[in-house]
Amino acid sequence: MKVLGIESSCDETGVALYDTERGLLGHAVHTQVAMHEAYGGVVPELASRDHIRRLIPLLERVLAEAACTRRDIDAIAYTAGPGLAGALLVGASFAEALAMALGIPALPVHHLEGHLLSPLLADDAPVFPFIALLVSGGHTQLMRVTRVGDYQLLGESLDDAAGEAFDKTAKLLGLGYPGGPALAKLAETGNIDPKTSRYKLPRPMLHSGDLSFSFSGLKTAVLTAARARELTDADRADLAAEFQEAVTEVLAAKAVAACRQHRLSSLVVAGGVGANRRLRQRLDRAMAKIGGRVFYPALELCTDNGAMIAFAGSQRLLQGDVPAATKGAFAVRPRWPLDRLN
Ligand code: KG4
Ligand code: ZN
């Protein structure tokens, strides 16, 4: 069965073709980062218009790469939420219209379910059940994943998501948009030796005894440090490094705590912040200590893409989930909790 995946929830247009027998046949992503850069963040209306421009060329590219035609597609999975309403509507209407024209089913998919299952696309995939740490621009969540479609929320951020905290702090340090990767790069040159580091930031909720997170205070702490005096380049690198230490220490500690509480030895990490090297280092070490292992999606599948949507859709179809006949009527869900999938 060949499933086409369409992702358009934010500032990346992703299209992919996944074959349940042969794996990923083709995938292509267009990122709008350069277009939104001038505004310091995503402009929803521009995002929607750009998705419209990109979808058909991306589809042609993926079909060529897969050596397939439209007639070879058996079903279309698309991101129905959460995300920007207009951007979601572009992908949803494209997918629904194409499915109707081809006489095949269209399947709405939850964006975070896509991220969550993306490590299963790797050759060395985890087996159920496992704990998942979802760290993206909009979400920081720990989930227990029992099987496809069965997700129990264990804890989440009470305010900013980890990626959002990275982006906002990067902006404070003058690193532009999207700041996460730039901040991480700068952090690698900073001093993280607790004995000699000039900055000490809080580790929010590290000892809260639950699996909740809070990251908005960190950004304020960085702002206070930045206002205290004119920052040199070395100061900025040290602040970035200490910020990254604080976020990754809390994320790693809580992810391991979730694994211990549920007596599970597999941890899956998904979402854009999962690309962070320091986070990976800490998680690998901490999980090894309890005899566990961490599974990551391929780096290119950490950020938004169509492959994870095609894959999540295919797993639902294999499981016998029959998409409702929409007769051309469909909806998107800009807000959509993952533990309320159906
Ligand atoms: O999953 P994603 O592509 O989009 C959402 O669904 O939100 O995640 C994007 C987020 C952004 O906040 C970005 O700054 C962050 O992931 N990010 C990183 C790194 N790469 C991407 N944050 C820290 N370190 C990185 N290396
Ligand atoms: Zn995402």
PDB file of N, CA and C and ligand atoms in Angstrom, residues 12 111 115 136-138 163-164 166-167 178-181 184 271-273 275-276 302-304, ligand 1:
ATOM      1  N   GLU A  12       6.846  24.716   6.979  1.00  0.00           N
ATOM      2  CA  GLU A  12       7.472  23.773   6.066  1.00  0.00           C
ATOM      3  C   GLU A  12       6.388  23.077   5.253  1.00  0.00           C
ATOM      4  N   HIS A 111      -0.451  16.055  13.812  1.00  0.00           N
ATOM      5  CA  HIS A 111       0.948  16.405  13.561  1.00  0.00           C
ATOM      6  C   HIS A 111       1.906  15.755  14.576  1.00  0.00           C
ATOM      7  N   HIS A 115       5.273  13.126  14.457  1.00  0.00           N
ATOM      8  CA  HIS A 115       6.581  13.248  15.115  1.00  0.00           C
ATOM      9  C   HIS A 115       6.868  12.037  15.995  1.00  0.00           C
ATOM     10  N   SER A 136       9.146  20.123  20.378  1.00  0.00           N
ATOM     11  CA  SER A 136       9.089  20.895  19.138  1.00  0.00           C
ATOM     12  C   SER A 136       8.962  22.379  19.469  1.00  0.00           C
ATOM     13  N   GLY A 137       8.670  23.176  18.446  1.00  0.00           N
ATOM     14  CA  GLY A 137       8.529  24.612  18.666  1.00  0.00           C
ATOM     15  C   GLY A 137       7.281  24.942  19.469  1.00  0.00           C
ATOM     16  N   GLY A 138       6.262  24.092  19.359  1.00  0.00           N
ATOM     17  CA  GLY A 138       5.001  24.383  20.033  1.00  0.00           C
ATOM     18  C   GLY A 138       4.689  23.466  21.214  1.00  0.00           C
ATOM     19  N   GLY A 163      11.381  24.373  22.381  1.00  0.00           N
ATOM     20  CA  GLY A 163      11.827  25.020  21.137  1.00  0.00           C
ATOM     21  C   GLY A 163      11.527  26.515  21.147  1.00  0.00           C
ATOM     22  N   GLU A 164      10.368  26.848  21.694  1.00  0.00           N
ATOM     23  CA  GLU A 164       9.960  28.256  21.796  1.00  0.00           C
ATOM     24  C   GLU A 164      10.950  29.001  22.703  1.00  0.00           C
ATOM     25  N   PHE A 166      14.082  28.195  23.230  1.00  0.00           N
ATOM     26  CA  PHE A 166      15.311  28.338  22.442  1.00  0.00           C
ATOM     27  C   PHE A 166      15.184  29.523  21.486  1.00  0.00           C
ATOM     28  N   ASP A 167      14.046  29.599  20.797  1.00  0.00           N
ATOM     29  CA  ASP A 167      13.863  30.652  19.785  1.00  0.00           C
ATOM     30  C   ASP A 167      13.812  32.039  20.422  1.00  0.00           C
ATOM     31  N   PRO A 178      14.967  31.180  12.610  1.00  0.00           N
ATOM     32  CA  PRO A 178      14.571  30.605  13.892  1.00  0.00           C
ATOM     33  C   PRO A 178      15.833  30.364  14.699  1.00  0.00           C
ATOM     34  N   GLY A 179      15.824  30.787  15.914  1.00  0.00           N
ATOM     35  CA  GLY A 179      17.058  30.869  16.686  1.00  0.00           C
ATOM     36  C   GLY A 179      17.579  29.572  17.272  1.00  0.00           C
ATOM     37  N   GLY A 180      16.718  28.550  17.407  1.00  0.00           N
ATOM     38  CA  GLY A 180      17.126  27.323  18.087  1.00  0.00           C
ATOM     39  C   GLY A 180      18.465  26.761  17.620  1.00  0.00           C
ATOM     40  N   PRO A 181      18.577  26.441  16.328  1.00  0.00           N
ATOM     41  CA  PRO A 181      19.839  25.878  15.843  1.00  0.00           C
ATOM     42  C   PRO A 181      21.015  26.844  16.011  1.00  0.00           C
ATOM     43  N   ALA A 184      22.091  26.824  19.635  1.00  0.00           N
ATOM     44  CA  ALA A 184      22.794  25.571  19.930  1.00  0.00           C
ATOM     45  C   ALA A 184      24.232  25.637  19.415  1.00  0.00           C
ATOM     46  N   GLY A 271      10.648  15.626  17.323  1.00  0.00           N
ATOM     47  CA  GLY A 271      10.446  17.068  17.257  1.00  0.00           C
ATOM     48  C   GLY A 271      11.763  17.787  17.046  1.00  0.00           C
ATOM     49  N   GLY A 272      11.672  19.047  16.622  1.00  0.00           N
ATOM     50  CA  GLY A 272      12.851  19.813  16.215  1.00  0.00           C
ATOM     51  C   GLY A 272      13.982  19.866  17.233  1.00  0.00           C
ATOM     52  N   VAL A 273      13.659  20.023  18.518  1.00  0.00           N
ATOM     53  CA  VAL A 273      14.705  20.137  19.543  1.00  0.00           C
ATOM     54  C   VAL A 273      15.445  18.806  19.712  1.00  0.00           C
ATOM     55  N   ALA A 275      16.963  17.439  17.585  1.00  0.00           N
ATOM     56  CA  ALA A 275      18.199  17.537  16.797  1.00  0.00           C
ATOM     57  C   ALA A 275      19.348  18.091  17.650  1.00  0.00           C
ATOM     58  N   ASN A 276      19.031  18.610  18.834  1.00  0.00           N
ATOM     59  CA  ASN A 276      20.054  19.241  19.687  1.00  0.00           C
ATOM     60  C   ASN A 276      21.087  18.225  20.182  1.00  0.00           C
ATOM     61  N   CYS A 302      13.652  15.013  11.872  1.00  0.00           N
ATOM     62  CA  CYS A 302      13.390  15.610  13.185  1.00  0.00           C
ATOM     63  C   CYS A 302      12.450  16.796  13.048  1.00  0.00           C
ATOM     64  N   THR A 303      12.705  17.637  12.067  1.00  0.00           N
ATOM     65  CA  THR A 303      11.840  18.804  11.865  1.00  0.00           C
ATOM     66  C   THR A 303      10.677  18.386  10.949  1.00  0.00           C
ATOM     67  N   ASP A 304       9.756  19.311  10.716  1.00  0.00           N
ATOM     68  CA  ASP A 304       8.524  18.960  10.020  1.00  0.00           C
ATOM     69  C   ASP A 304       8.774  18.389   8.615  1.00  0.00           C
TER      70      ASP A 304
HETATM   71  O1  KG4 B   1       9.222  20.051  15.233  1.00  0.00           O
HETATM   72  P1  KG4 B   1       9.596  21.345  14.636  1.00  0.00           P
HETATM   73  O2  KG4 B   1      10.289  21.349  13.319  1.00  0.00           O
HETATM   74  O3  KG4 B   1       8.356  22.266  14.423  1.00  0.00           O
HETATM   75  C1  KG4 B   1       7.279  22.284  15.254  1.00  0.00           C
HETATM   76  O4  KG4 B   1       6.359  21.433  15.059  1.00  0.00           O
HETATM   77  O5  KG4 B   1       7.295  23.150  16.154  1.00  0.00           O
HETATM   78  O6  KG4 B   1      10.475  22.102  15.732  1.00  0.00           O
HETATM   79  C2  KG4 B   1      11.010  23.381  15.506  1.00  0.00           C
HETATM   80  C3  KG4 B   1      11.701  23.831  16.766  1.00  0.00           C
HETATM   81  C4  KG4 B   1      12.120  25.298  16.706  1.00  0.00           C
HETATM   82  O7  KG4 B   1      11.750  25.928  17.910  1.00  0.00           O
HETATM   83  C5  KG4 B   1      13.640  25.223  16.555  1.00  0.00           C
HETATM   84  O8  KG4 B   1      14.295  26.358  17.073  1.00  0.00           O
HETATM   85  C6  KG4 B   1      13.958  23.986  17.341  1.00  0.00           C
HETATM   86  O9  KG4 B   1      12.920  23.097  17.004  1.00  0.00           O
HETATM   87  N1  KG4 B   1      15.273  23.412  16.994  1.00  0.00           N
HETATM   88  C7  KG4 B   1      16.314  23.318  17.864  1.00  0.00           C
HETATM   89  C8  KG4 B   1      17.398  22.733  17.167  1.00  0.00           C
HETATM   90  N2  KG4 B   1      16.973  22.488  15.888  1.00  0.00           N
HETATM   91  C9  KG4 B   1      15.682  22.900  15.814  1.00  0.00           C
HETATM   92  N3  KG4 B   1      16.415  23.679  19.161  1.00  0.00           N
HETATM   93  C10 KG4 B   1      17.587  23.444  19.780  1.00  0.00           C
HETATM   94  N4  KG4 B   1      18.655  22.904  19.181  1.00  0.00           N
HETATM   95  C11 KG4 B   1      18.619  22.519  17.883  1.00  0.00           C
HETATM   96  N5  KG4 B   1      19.689  21.974  17.315  1.00  0.00           N
END
